[in-house]
Amino acid sequence: MKRILFAALGAISLSACAQAPSSGSLAKPGAAAATASTTAAAPAPQAGTPDARALAAIRVLNPQVKVDRVGAAPLPGFREALVGGQVVYVSDDGKYLFLPGAGGALFDVGAKKNLSEGALATMRQQLLKTIPASERIVFAPPNPKHTVTIFTDVECGYCRKLHSEIGEYNRQGIAVEYLAFPRMGIGSEDHRKMVSIWCASDRKKALTDAKAERTIASRDCKNTVNMQYDVGQRAGLTGTPMILAADGTQLGGYVPPAALRARLDEMAAPTPVAPVAAGG
């Protein structure tokens, strides 16, 4: 059975640029992580209490994470925890963890399984089918082992970092199919740049130039940028980049090439068959 491990609370938000940042500055890789790492961990609660079980559940999913606070929750039967600037809810018995907000998910702590991902992945897969292959900007090796879809924009620092390593993703056997998600919204300068890219005669060059902060010609034409933006929103995108596997599973924001290949290989591996016990 394919399982999505909750490897790091808030990992996606720390490796993607927010959809609508409050300031004009761009998110830079590692900046959010550095801020989170300076926060002191909460004192250990008394053993056997719901707070202690909540803390233990969080550390099952990520032993290194710092928990700032654990206490009463507005949701009956749950405790509320503040982890790296994000609020999470853990059932009083420590068996389930709920991550609220856009793209929120419910996790089975013991199984380390995202119980929400199956339905979300199926929905994303269907949404992606509405975007024609001709409207994707594809960077692929001759014989790819895996294909991912990445919602991207040209202003996000993580998007630029990912694209600067596109050759290595391809060397890892990964084909990348880009879709447009101008995170600052329709009508923004970001949106106008994305339209210019999709209207260019050489979209791959235009995208690469824009991500490298080189000037690209302003263009307009009949395009699907707005459609792609809408699909991204409906797919639960909260920041760019967003990487989706072929089955619609969300793999995170920026993921280094070798780590992404390892994750895709793991997902593609056949499920081990349990041995059948011999009869007496």
PDB file of C-alpha atoms in Angstrom:
ATOM      1  CA  MET A   1       0.000   0.000   0.000  1.00  0.00           C
ATOM      2  CA  LYS A   2       1.325   3.422  -0.930  1.00  0.00           C
ATOM      3  CA  ARG A   3       1.591   5.619   2.132  1.00  0.00           C
ATOM      4  CA  ILE A   4       2.274   9.310   2.485  1.00  0.00           C
ATOM      5  CA  LEU A   5       4.525   9.833   5.495  1.00  0.00           C
ATOM      6  CA  PHE A   6       4.091  13.060   7.395  1.00  0.00           C
ATOM      7  CA  ALA A   7       7.836  13.593   7.385  1.00  0.00           C
ATOM      8  CA  ALA A   8       7.871  17.157   8.665  1.00  0.00           C
ATOM      9  CA  LEU A   9       5.102  19.315  10.100  1.00  0.00           C
ATOM     10  CA  GLY A  10       4.873  22.388   7.923  1.00  0.00           C
ATOM     11  CA  ALA A  11       7.378  21.032   5.409  1.00  0.00           C
ATOM     12  CA  ILE A  12       5.405  22.247   2.412  1.00  0.00           C
ATOM     13  CA  SER A  13       5.052  25.779   3.748  1.00  0.00           C
ATOM     14  CA  LEU A  14       8.786  25.928   4.404  1.00  0.00           C
ATOM     15  CA  SER A  15       9.675  24.845   0.865  1.00  0.00           C
ATOM     16  CA  ALA A  16       7.174  26.864  -1.138  1.00  0.00           C
ATOM     17  CA  CYS A  17       6.341  30.535  -1.641  1.00  0.00           C
ATOM     18  CA  ALA A  18       3.036  31.673  -0.183  1.00  0.00           C
ATOM     19  CA  GLN A  19       0.221  32.301  -2.621  1.00  0.00           C
ATOM     20  CA  ALA A  20      -0.346  35.890  -1.506  1.00  0.00           C
ATOM     21  CA  PRO A  21       2.593  37.260   0.502  1.00  0.00           C
ATOM     22  CA  SER A  22       1.876  40.305   2.676  1.00  0.00           C
ATOM     23  CA  SER A  23       5.056  42.119   1.655  1.00  0.00           C
ATOM     24  CA  GLY A  24       6.743  42.768  -1.664  1.00  0.00           C
ATOM     25  CA  SER A  25       9.830  40.764  -0.753  1.00  0.00           C
ATOM     26  CA  LEU A  26      10.242  37.290  -2.188  1.00  0.00           C
ATOM     27  CA  ALA A  27      10.511  34.247   0.035  1.00  0.00           C
ATOM     28  CA  LYS A  28      14.032  32.905   0.100  1.00  0.00           C
ATOM     29  CA  PRO A  29      14.905  29.233   0.610  1.00  0.00           C
ATOM     30  CA  GLY A  30      15.727  28.501   4.223  1.00  0.00           C
ATOM     31  CA  ALA A  31      14.461  31.824   5.593  1.00  0.00           C
ATOM     32  CA  ALA A  32      11.315  30.409   7.190  1.00  0.00           C
ATOM     33  CA  ALA A  33      13.150  27.359   8.451  1.00  0.00           C
ATOM     34  CA  ALA A  34      15.759  29.553  10.139  1.00  0.00           C
ATOM     35  CA  THR A  35      13.049  31.515  11.921  1.00  0.00           C
ATOM     36  CA  ALA A  36      11.289  28.357  13.126  1.00  0.00           C
ATOM     37  CA  SER A  37      14.509  26.846  14.439  1.00  0.00           C
ATOM     38  CA  THR A  38      15.023  29.719  16.893  1.00  0.00           C
ATOM     39  CA  THR A  39      11.796  28.986  18.772  1.00  0.00           C
ATOM     40  CA  ALA A  40      12.203  27.230  22.099  1.00  0.00           C
ATOM     41  CA  ALA A  41      10.443  23.908  22.579  1.00  0.00           C
ATOM     42  CA  ALA A  42       7.536  23.623  25.037  1.00  0.00           C
ATOM     43  CA  PRO A  43       8.205  22.092  28.468  1.00  0.00           C
ATOM     44  CA  ALA A  44       7.395  18.400  28.773  1.00  0.00           C
ATOM     45  CA  PRO A  45       3.833  17.799  30.015  1.00  0.00           C
ATOM     46  CA  GLN A  46       3.012  15.316  32.776  1.00  0.00           C
ATOM     47  CA  ALA A  47       3.178  11.688  31.585  1.00  0.00           C
ATOM     48  CA  GLY A  48      -0.118   9.977  30.815  1.00  0.00           C
ATOM     49  CA  THR A  49      -2.023  13.194  30.099  1.00  0.00           C
ATOM     50  CA  PRO A  50      -3.678  14.126  26.792  1.00  0.00           C
ATOM     51  CA  ASP A  51      -0.995  16.798  26.367  1.00  0.00           C
ATOM     52  CA  ALA A  52       1.738  14.180  26.724  1.00  0.00           C
ATOM     53  CA  ARG A  53       0.025  11.893  24.207  1.00  0.00           C
ATOM     54  CA  ALA A  54      -0.329  14.814  21.768  1.00  0.00           C
ATOM     55  CA  LEU A  55       3.356  15.649  22.080  1.00  0.00           C
ATOM     56  CA  ALA A  56       4.315  11.987  21.599  1.00  0.00           C
ATOM     57  CA  ALA A  57       2.103  11.731  18.493  1.00  0.00           C
ATOM     58  CA  ILE A  58       3.741  14.756  16.892  1.00  0.00           C
ATOM     59  CA  ARG A  59       7.189  13.315  17.572  1.00  0.00           C
ATOM     60  CA  VAL A  60       6.208   9.978  16.044  1.00  0.00           C
ATOM     61  CA  LEU A  61       5.637  11.843  12.801  1.00  0.00           C
ATOM     62  CA  ASN A  62       8.748  13.994  13.180  1.00  0.00           C
ATOM     63  CA  PRO A  63      11.155  13.358  16.099  1.00  0.00           C
ATOM     64  CA  GLN A  64      13.149  16.546  15.393  1.00  0.00           C
ATOM     65  CA  VAL A  65      10.271  19.025  15.329  1.00  0.00           C
ATOM     66  CA  LYS A  66      10.026  21.689  18.065  1.00  0.00           C
ATOM     67  CA  VAL A  67       6.614  22.036  19.682  1.00  0.00           C
ATOM     68  CA  ASP A  68       6.040  25.539  21.007  1.00  0.00           C
ATOM     69  CA  ARG A  69       2.868  24.843  22.990  1.00  0.00           C
ATOM     70  CA  VAL A  70       0.311  22.143  23.763  1.00  0.00           C
ATOM     71  CA  GLY A  71      -2.991  22.903  25.431  1.00  0.00           C
ATOM     72  CA  ALA A  72      -6.767  22.896  25.306  1.00  0.00           C
ATOM     73  CA  ALA A  73      -8.433  22.962  21.887  1.00  0.00           C
ATOM     74  CA  PRO A  74     -11.792  24.412  20.758  1.00  0.00           C
ATOM     75  CA  LEU A  75     -12.456  21.011  19.166  1.00  0.00           C
ATOM     76  CA  PRO A  76     -13.822  18.499  21.721  1.00  0.00           C
ATOM     77  CA  GLY A  77     -11.679  15.383  22.077  1.00  0.00           C
ATOM     78  CA  PHE A  78      -8.545  17.070  20.714  1.00  0.00           C
ATOM     79  CA  ARG A  79      -5.545  18.988  22.034  1.00  0.00           C
ATOM     80  CA  GLU A  80      -4.156  22.023  20.236  1.00  0.00           C
ATOM     81  CA  ALA A  81      -0.438  22.330  19.487  1.00  0.00           C
ATOM     82  CA  LEU A  82       1.625  25.115  17.980  1.00  0.00           C
ATOM     83  CA  VAL A  83       4.392  23.687  15.805  1.00  0.00           C
ATOM     84  CA  GLY A  84       6.739  25.938  13.845  1.00  0.00           C
ATOM     85  CA  GLY A  85       4.120  28.652  13.575  1.00  0.00           C
ATOM     86  CA  GLN A  86       1.371  26.230  12.523  1.00  0.00           C
ATOM     87  CA  VAL A  87      -1.591  25.026  14.562  1.00  0.00           C
ATOM     88  CA  VAL A  88      -2.289  21.289  14.623  1.00  0.00           C
ATOM     89  CA  TYR A  89      -4.868  19.255  16.517  1.00  0.00           C
ATOM     90  CA  VAL A  90      -4.171  15.859  18.068  1.00  0.00           C
ATOM     91  CA  SER A  91      -6.866  13.536  19.406  1.00  0.00           C
ATOM     92  CA  ASP A  92      -6.784  13.043  23.176  1.00  0.00           C
ATOM     93  CA  ASP A  93      -5.736   9.413  22.704  1.00  0.00           C
ATOM     94  CA  GLY A  94      -2.849  10.455  20.442  1.00  0.00           C
ATOM     95  CA  LYS A  95      -4.059   8.352  17.514  1.00  0.00           C
ATOM     96  CA  TYR A  96      -4.981  11.082  15.040  1.00  0.00           C
ATOM     97  CA  LEU A  97      -3.493  14.429  14.016  1.00  0.00           C
ATOM     98  CA  PHE A  98      -5.414  17.034  12.063  1.00  0.00           C
ATOM     99  CA  LEU A  99      -3.666  19.795  10.101  1.00  0.00           C
ATOM    100  CA  PRO A 100      -6.265  22.519   9.376  1.00  0.00           C
ATOM    101  CA  GLY A 101      -6.317  25.195   6.724  1.00  0.00           C
ATOM    102  CA  ALA A 102      -6.205  25.012   2.944  1.00  0.00           C
ATOM    103  CA  GLY A 103      -4.986  21.598   1.905  1.00  0.00           C
ATOM    104  CA  GLY A 104      -5.557  20.363   5.468  1.00  0.00           C
ATOM    105  CA  ALA A 105      -5.256  16.678   6.235  1.00  0.00           C
ATOM    106  CA  LEU A 106      -6.066  14.038   8.835  1.00  0.00           C
ATOM    107  CA  PHE A 107      -3.239  11.656   9.771  1.00  0.00           C
ATOM    108  CA  ASP A 108      -3.286   8.217  11.377  1.00  0.00           C
ATOM    109  CA  VAL A 109      -0.308   8.616  13.703  1.00  0.00           C
ATOM    110  CA  GLY A 110       0.422   4.916  14.246  1.00  0.00           C
ATOM    111  CA  ALA A 111       0.338   4.112  10.543  1.00  0.00           C
ATOM    112  CA  LYS A 112       1.994   7.438   9.599  1.00  0.00           C
ATOM    113  CA  LYS A 113      -0.669   7.730   6.918  1.00  0.00           C
ATOM    114  CA  ASN A 114      -2.465  10.739   5.478  1.00  0.00           C
ATOM    115  CA  LEU A 115      -6.070   9.580   5.530  1.00  0.00           C
ATOM    116  CA  SER A 116      -7.195  12.512   3.363  1.00  0.00           C
ATOM    117  CA  GLU A 117      -4.655  12.095   0.576  1.00  0.00           C
ATOM    118  CA  GLY A 118      -6.406   9.316  -1.348  1.00  0.00           C
ATOM    119  CA  ALA A 119      -9.520  11.356  -2.092  1.00  0.00           C
ATOM    120  CA  LEU A 120      -7.504  14.512  -2.755  1.00  0.00           C
ATOM    121  CA  ALA A 121      -5.119  12.710  -5.108  1.00  0.00           C
ATOM    122  CA  THR A 122      -7.975  11.281  -7.176  1.00  0.00           C
ATOM    123  CA  MET A 123      -9.573  14.720  -7.432  1.00  0.00           C
ATOM    124  CA  ARG A 124      -6.278  16.337  -8.489  1.00  0.00           C
ATOM    125  CA  GLN A 125      -5.685  13.642 -11.105  1.00  0.00           C
ATOM    126  CA  GLN A 126      -9.070  14.366 -12.670  1.00  0.00           C
ATOM    127  CA  LEU A 127      -8.455  18.116 -12.623  1.00  0.00           C
ATOM    128  CA  LEU A 128      -5.089  17.739 -14.359  1.00  0.00           C
ATOM    129  CA  LYS A 129      -6.740  15.827 -17.191  1.00  0.00           C
ATOM    130  CA  THR A 130      -8.647  18.997 -18.109  1.00  0.00           C
ATOM    131  CA  ILE A 131      -5.409  20.731 -19.140  1.00  0.00           C
ATOM    132  CA  PRO A 132      -4.248  19.636 -22.634  1.00  0.00           C
ATOM    133  CA  ALA A 133      -0.748  18.217 -22.967  1.00  0.00           C
ATOM    134  CA  SER A 134       0.001  20.985 -25.479  1.00  0.00           C
ATOM    135  CA  GLU A 135      -0.504  23.583 -22.745  1.00  0.00           C
ATOM    136  CA  ARG A 136       2.215  22.179 -20.468  1.00  0.00           C
ATOM    137  CA  ILE A 137       5.827  23.315 -20.632  1.00  0.00           C
ATOM    138  CA  VAL A 138       7.778  20.079 -20.536  1.00  0.00           C
ATOM    139  CA  PHE A 139      11.416  19.436 -19.619  1.00  0.00           C
ATOM    140  CA  ALA A 140      12.076  15.720 -20.022  1.00  0.00           C
ATOM    141  CA  PRO A 141      14.923  13.239 -20.531  1.00  0.00           C
ATOM    142  CA  PRO A 142      14.789  10.855 -23.545  1.00  0.00           C
ATOM    143  CA  ASN A 143      13.316   7.959 -21.568  1.00  0.00           C
ATOM    144  CA  PRO A 144      11.845   9.262 -18.301  1.00  0.00           C
ATOM    145  CA  LYS A 145      11.301   6.892 -15.396  1.00  0.00           C
ATOM    146  CA  HIS A 146       8.811   9.198 -13.728  1.00  0.00           C
ATOM    147  CA  THR A 147       6.708  12.225 -14.650  1.00  0.00           C
ATOM    148  CA  VAL A 148       5.608  14.966 -12.270  1.00  0.00           C
ATOM    149  CA  THR A 149       3.388  17.993 -12.727  1.00  0.00           C
ATOM    150  CA  ILE A 150       4.619  21.194 -11.083  1.00  0.00           C
ATOM    151  CA  PHE A 151       2.538  24.319 -10.598  1.00  0.00           C
ATOM    152  CA  THR A 152       5.017  27.176 -10.839  1.00  0.00           C
ATOM    153  CA  ASP A 153       5.408  30.910 -11.168  1.00  0.00           C
ATOM    154  CA  VAL A 154       8.339  33.156 -12.070  1.00  0.00           C
ATOM    155  CA  GLU A 155       8.651  35.272  -8.924  1.00  0.00           C
ATOM    156  CA  CYS A 156       8.981  32.604  -6.207  1.00  0.00           C
ATOM    157  CA  GLY A 157      12.499  31.891  -4.946  1.00  0.00           C
ATOM    158  CA  TYR A 158      11.802  28.177  -4.524  1.00  0.00           C
ATOM    159  CA  CYS A 159      10.432  27.972  -8.084  1.00  0.00           C
ATOM    160  CA  ARG A 160      13.616  29.557  -9.378  1.00  0.00           C
ATOM    161  CA  LYS A 161      15.785  27.226  -7.317  1.00  0.00           C
ATOM    162  CA  LEU A 162      13.915  24.182  -8.608  1.00  0.00           C
ATOM    163  CA  HIS A 163      14.218  25.305 -12.221  1.00  0.00           C
ATOM    164  CA  SER A 164      17.919  26.051 -11.834  1.00  0.00           C
ATOM    165  CA  GLU A 165      18.297  22.308 -11.195  1.00  0.00           C
ATOM    166  CA  ILE A 166      16.006  21.144 -13.992  1.00  0.00           C
ATOM    167  CA  GLY A 167      18.914  19.389 -15.731  1.00  0.00           C
ATOM    168  CA  GLU A 168      19.557  17.300 -12.634  1.00  0.00           C
ATOM    169  CA  TYR A 169      15.872  16.354 -12.335  1.00  0.00           C
ATOM    170  CA  ASN A 170      16.080  15.138 -15.924  1.00  0.00           C
ATOM    171  CA  ARG A 171      19.320  13.242 -15.196  1.00  0.00           C
ATOM    172  CA  GLN A 172      17.474  11.557 -12.348  1.00  0.00           C
ATOM    173  CA  GLY A 173      15.003  10.272 -14.955  1.00  0.00           C
ATOM    174  CA  ILE A 174      12.242  12.704 -13.987  1.00  0.00           C
ATOM    175  CA  ALA A 175      10.159  14.504 -16.604  1.00  0.00           C
ATOM    176  CA  VAL A 176       8.774  17.827 -15.383  1.00  0.00           C
ATOM    177  CA  GLU A 177       5.522  19.184 -16.795  1.00  0.00           C
ATOM    178  CA  TYR A 178       5.040  22.793 -15.728  1.00  0.00           C
ATOM    179  CA  LEU A 179       1.665  24.463 -15.265  1.00  0.00           C
ATOM    180  CA  ALA A 180       1.165  28.169 -14.588  1.00  0.00           C
ATOM    181  CA  PHE A 181       0.167  29.464 -11.188  1.00  0.00           C
ATOM    182  CA  PRO A 182       0.810  33.219 -10.915  1.00  0.00           C
ATOM    183  CA  ARG A 183       0.624  33.303  -7.128  1.00  0.00           C
ATOM    184  CA  MET A 184       0.036  37.071  -6.937  1.00  0.00           C
ATOM    185  CA  GLY A 185      -3.271  36.600  -8.763  1.00  0.00           C
ATOM    186  CA  ILE A 186      -4.961  37.369 -12.059  1.00  0.00           C
ATOM    187  CA  GLY A 187      -3.983  40.775 -13.434  1.00  0.00           C
ATOM    188  CA  SER A 188      -0.752  40.992 -11.435  1.00  0.00           C
ATOM    189  CA  GLU A 189       2.669  41.591 -12.985  1.00  0.00           C
ATOM    190  CA  ASP A 190       3.408  37.931 -12.252  1.00  0.00           C
ATOM    191  CA  HIS A 191       0.298  36.951 -14.215  1.00  0.00           C
ATOM    192  CA  ARG A 192       1.283  39.153 -17.168  1.00  0.00           C
ATOM    193  CA  LYS A 193       4.720  37.506 -17.270  1.00  0.00           C
ATOM    194  CA  MET A 194       3.146  34.033 -17.242  1.00  0.00           C
ATOM    195  CA  VAL A 195       0.859  34.998 -20.128  1.00  0.00           C
ATOM    196  CA  SER A 196       3.892  36.295 -22.061  1.00  0.00           C
ATOM    197  CA  ILE A 197       5.643  32.963 -21.492  1.00  0.00           C
ATOM    198  CA  TRP A 198       2.684  30.895 -22.654  1.00  0.00           C
ATOM    199  CA  CYS A 199       2.337  33.151 -25.724  1.00  0.00           C
ATOM    200  CA  ALA A 200       6.034  32.881 -26.656  1.00  0.00           C
ATOM    201  CA  SER A 201       7.096  30.855 -29.696  1.00  0.00           C
ATOM    202  CA  ASP A 202       9.660  29.085 -27.481  1.00  0.00           C
ATOM    203  CA  ARG A 203       7.942  28.656 -24.129  1.00  0.00           C
ATOM    204  CA  LYS A 204      10.797  26.708 -22.556  1.00  0.00           C
ATOM    205  CA  LYS A 205      13.301  29.466 -23.286  1.00  0.00           C
ATOM    206  CA  ALA A 206      10.896  32.183 -22.158  1.00  0.00           C
ATOM    207  CA  LEU A 207      10.219  30.374 -18.880  1.00  0.00           C
ATOM    208  CA  THR A 208      13.923  29.806 -18.257  1.00  0.00           C
ATOM    209  CA  ASP A 209      14.720  33.439 -19.039  1.00  0.00           C
ATOM    210  CA  ALA A 210      11.969  34.738 -16.751  1.00  0.00           C
ATOM    211  CA  LYS A 211      13.083  32.526 -13.866  1.00  0.00           C
ATOM    212  CA  ALA A 212      16.641  33.770 -14.356  1.00  0.00           C
ATOM    213  CA  GLU A 213      15.294  37.354 -14.107  1.00  0.00           C
ATOM    214  CA  ARG A 214      16.128  38.077 -17.735  1.00  0.00           C
ATOM    215  CA  THR A 215      13.755  40.390 -19.602  1.00  0.00           C
ATOM    216  CA  ILE A 216      11.198  38.639 -21.785  1.00  0.00           C
ATOM    217  CA  ALA A 217       9.070  40.211 -24.505  1.00  0.00           C
ATOM    218  CA  SER A 218       5.574  41.194 -23.421  1.00  0.00           C
ATOM    219  CA  ARG A 219       3.000  39.188 -25.374  1.00  0.00           C
ATOM    220  CA  ASP A 220      -0.701  38.451 -25.322  1.00  0.00           C
ATOM    221  CA  CYS A 221      -2.707  35.761 -27.070  1.00  0.00           C
ATOM    222  CA  LYS A 222      -5.404  33.211 -26.489  1.00  0.00           C
ATOM    223  CA  ASN A 223      -3.972  31.175 -23.597  1.00  0.00           C
ATOM    224  CA  THR A 224      -4.872  28.846 -20.730  1.00  0.00           C
ATOM    225  CA  VAL A 225      -2.986  30.571 -17.878  1.00  0.00           C
ATOM    226  CA  ASN A 226      -6.231  31.557 -16.134  1.00  0.00           C
ATOM    227  CA  MET A 227      -7.549  28.019 -16.531  1.00  0.00           C
ATOM    228  CA  GLN A 228      -4.364  26.556 -15.069  1.00  0.00           C
ATOM    229  CA  TYR A 229      -4.520  29.008 -12.162  1.00  0.00           C
ATOM    230  CA  ASP A 230      -8.112  27.933 -11.469  1.00  0.00           C
ATOM    231  CA  VAL A 231      -7.156  24.241 -11.562  1.00  0.00           C
ATOM    232  CA  GLY A 232      -4.321  24.917  -9.127  1.00  0.00           C
ATOM    233  CA  GLN A 233      -6.701  26.582  -6.687  1.00  0.00           C
ATOM    234  CA  ARG A 234      -9.200  23.736  -6.960  1.00  0.00           C
ATOM    235  CA  ALA A 235      -6.370  21.241  -6.415  1.00  0.00           C
ATOM    236  CA  GLY A 236      -5.657  22.795  -3.023  1.00  0.00           C
ATOM    237  CA  LEU A 237      -2.519  24.727  -3.924  1.00  0.00           C
ATOM    238  CA  THR A 238      -1.370  27.000  -1.109  1.00  0.00           C
ATOM    239  CA  GLY A 239       2.060  27.956  -2.464  1.00  0.00           C
ATOM    240  CA  THR A 240       4.435  27.473  -5.358  1.00  0.00           C
ATOM    241  CA  PRO A 241       5.958  25.228  -6.434  1.00  0.00           C
ATOM    242  CA  MET A 242       3.542  22.357  -5.859  1.00  0.00           C
ATOM    243  CA  ILE A 243       4.767  18.972  -7.113  1.00  0.00           C
ATOM    244  CA  LEU A 244       2.196  16.309  -8.019  1.00  0.00           C
ATOM    245  CA  ALA A 245       2.922  12.686  -8.887  1.00  0.00           C
ATOM    246  CA  ALA A 246       1.151  11.034 -11.809  1.00  0.00           C
ATOM    247  CA  ASP A 247      -1.544   9.685  -9.461  1.00  0.00           C
ATOM    248  CA  GLY A 248      -2.266  13.160  -8.043  1.00  0.00           C
ATOM    249  CA  THR A 249      -0.324  12.688  -4.812  1.00  0.00           C
ATOM    250  CA  GLN A 250       1.162  15.936  -3.548  1.00  0.00           C
ATOM    251  CA  LEU A 251       4.896  15.527  -2.973  1.00  0.00           C
ATOM    252  CA  GLY A 252       5.587  18.913  -1.428  1.00  0.00           C
ATOM    253  CA  GLY A 253       7.059  22.217  -2.528  1.00  0.00           C
ATOM    254  CA  TYR A 254      10.725  22.296  -3.481  1.00  0.00           C
ATOM    255  CA  VAL A 255      12.204  18.784  -3.229  1.00  0.00           C
ATOM    256  CA  PRO A 256      15.862  18.198  -4.245  1.00  0.00           C
ATOM    257  CA  PRO A 257      16.299  16.040  -7.391  1.00  0.00           C
ATOM    258  CA  ALA A 258      17.755  12.929  -5.702  1.00  0.00           C
ATOM    259  CA  ALA A 259      15.185  13.060  -2.906  1.00  0.00           C
ATOM    260  CA  LEU A 260      12.340  13.386  -5.401  1.00  0.00           C
ATOM    261  CA  ARG A 261      13.633  10.399  -7.396  1.00  0.00           C
ATOM    262  CA  ALA A 262      13.845   8.334  -4.200  1.00  0.00           C
ATOM    263  CA  ARG A 263      10.286   9.288  -3.267  1.00  0.00           C
ATOM    264  CA  LEU A 264       8.950   8.420  -6.719  1.00  0.00           C
ATOM    265  CA  ASP A 265      10.819   5.099  -6.730  1.00  0.00           C
ATOM    266  CA  GLU A 266       9.316   4.272  -3.346  1.00  0.00           C
ATOM    267  CA  MET A 267       5.825   5.066  -4.569  1.00  0.00           C
ATOM    268  CA  ALA A 268       6.309   2.924  -7.687  1.00  0.00           C
ATOM    269  CA  ALA A 269       7.692  -0.072  -5.790  1.00  0.00           C
ATOM    270  CA  PRO A 270       5.359  -3.083  -5.739  1.00  0.00           C
ATOM    271  CA  THR A 271       3.573  -3.761  -2.473  1.00  0.00           C
ATOM    272  CA  PRO A 272       5.189  -6.674  -0.612  1.00  0.00           C
ATOM    273  CA  VAL A 273       2.923  -9.702  -0.366  1.00  0.00           C
ATOM    274  CA  ALA A 274       2.668 -11.125   3.121  1.00  0.00           C
ATOM    275  CA  PRO A 275       3.594 -14.831   3.297  1.00  0.00           C
ATOM    276  CA  VAL A 276       0.706 -17.230   3.815  1.00  0.00           C
ATOM    277  CA  ALA A 277       1.099 -19.377   6.888  1.00  0.00           C
ATOM    278  CA  ALA A 278       1.141 -23.106   6.205  1.00  0.00           C
ATOM    279  CA  GLY A 279      -1.890 -25.026   7.445  1.00  0.00           C
ATOM    280  CA  GLY A 280      -1.579 -27.501  10.277  1.00  0.00           C
TER     281      GLY A 280
END
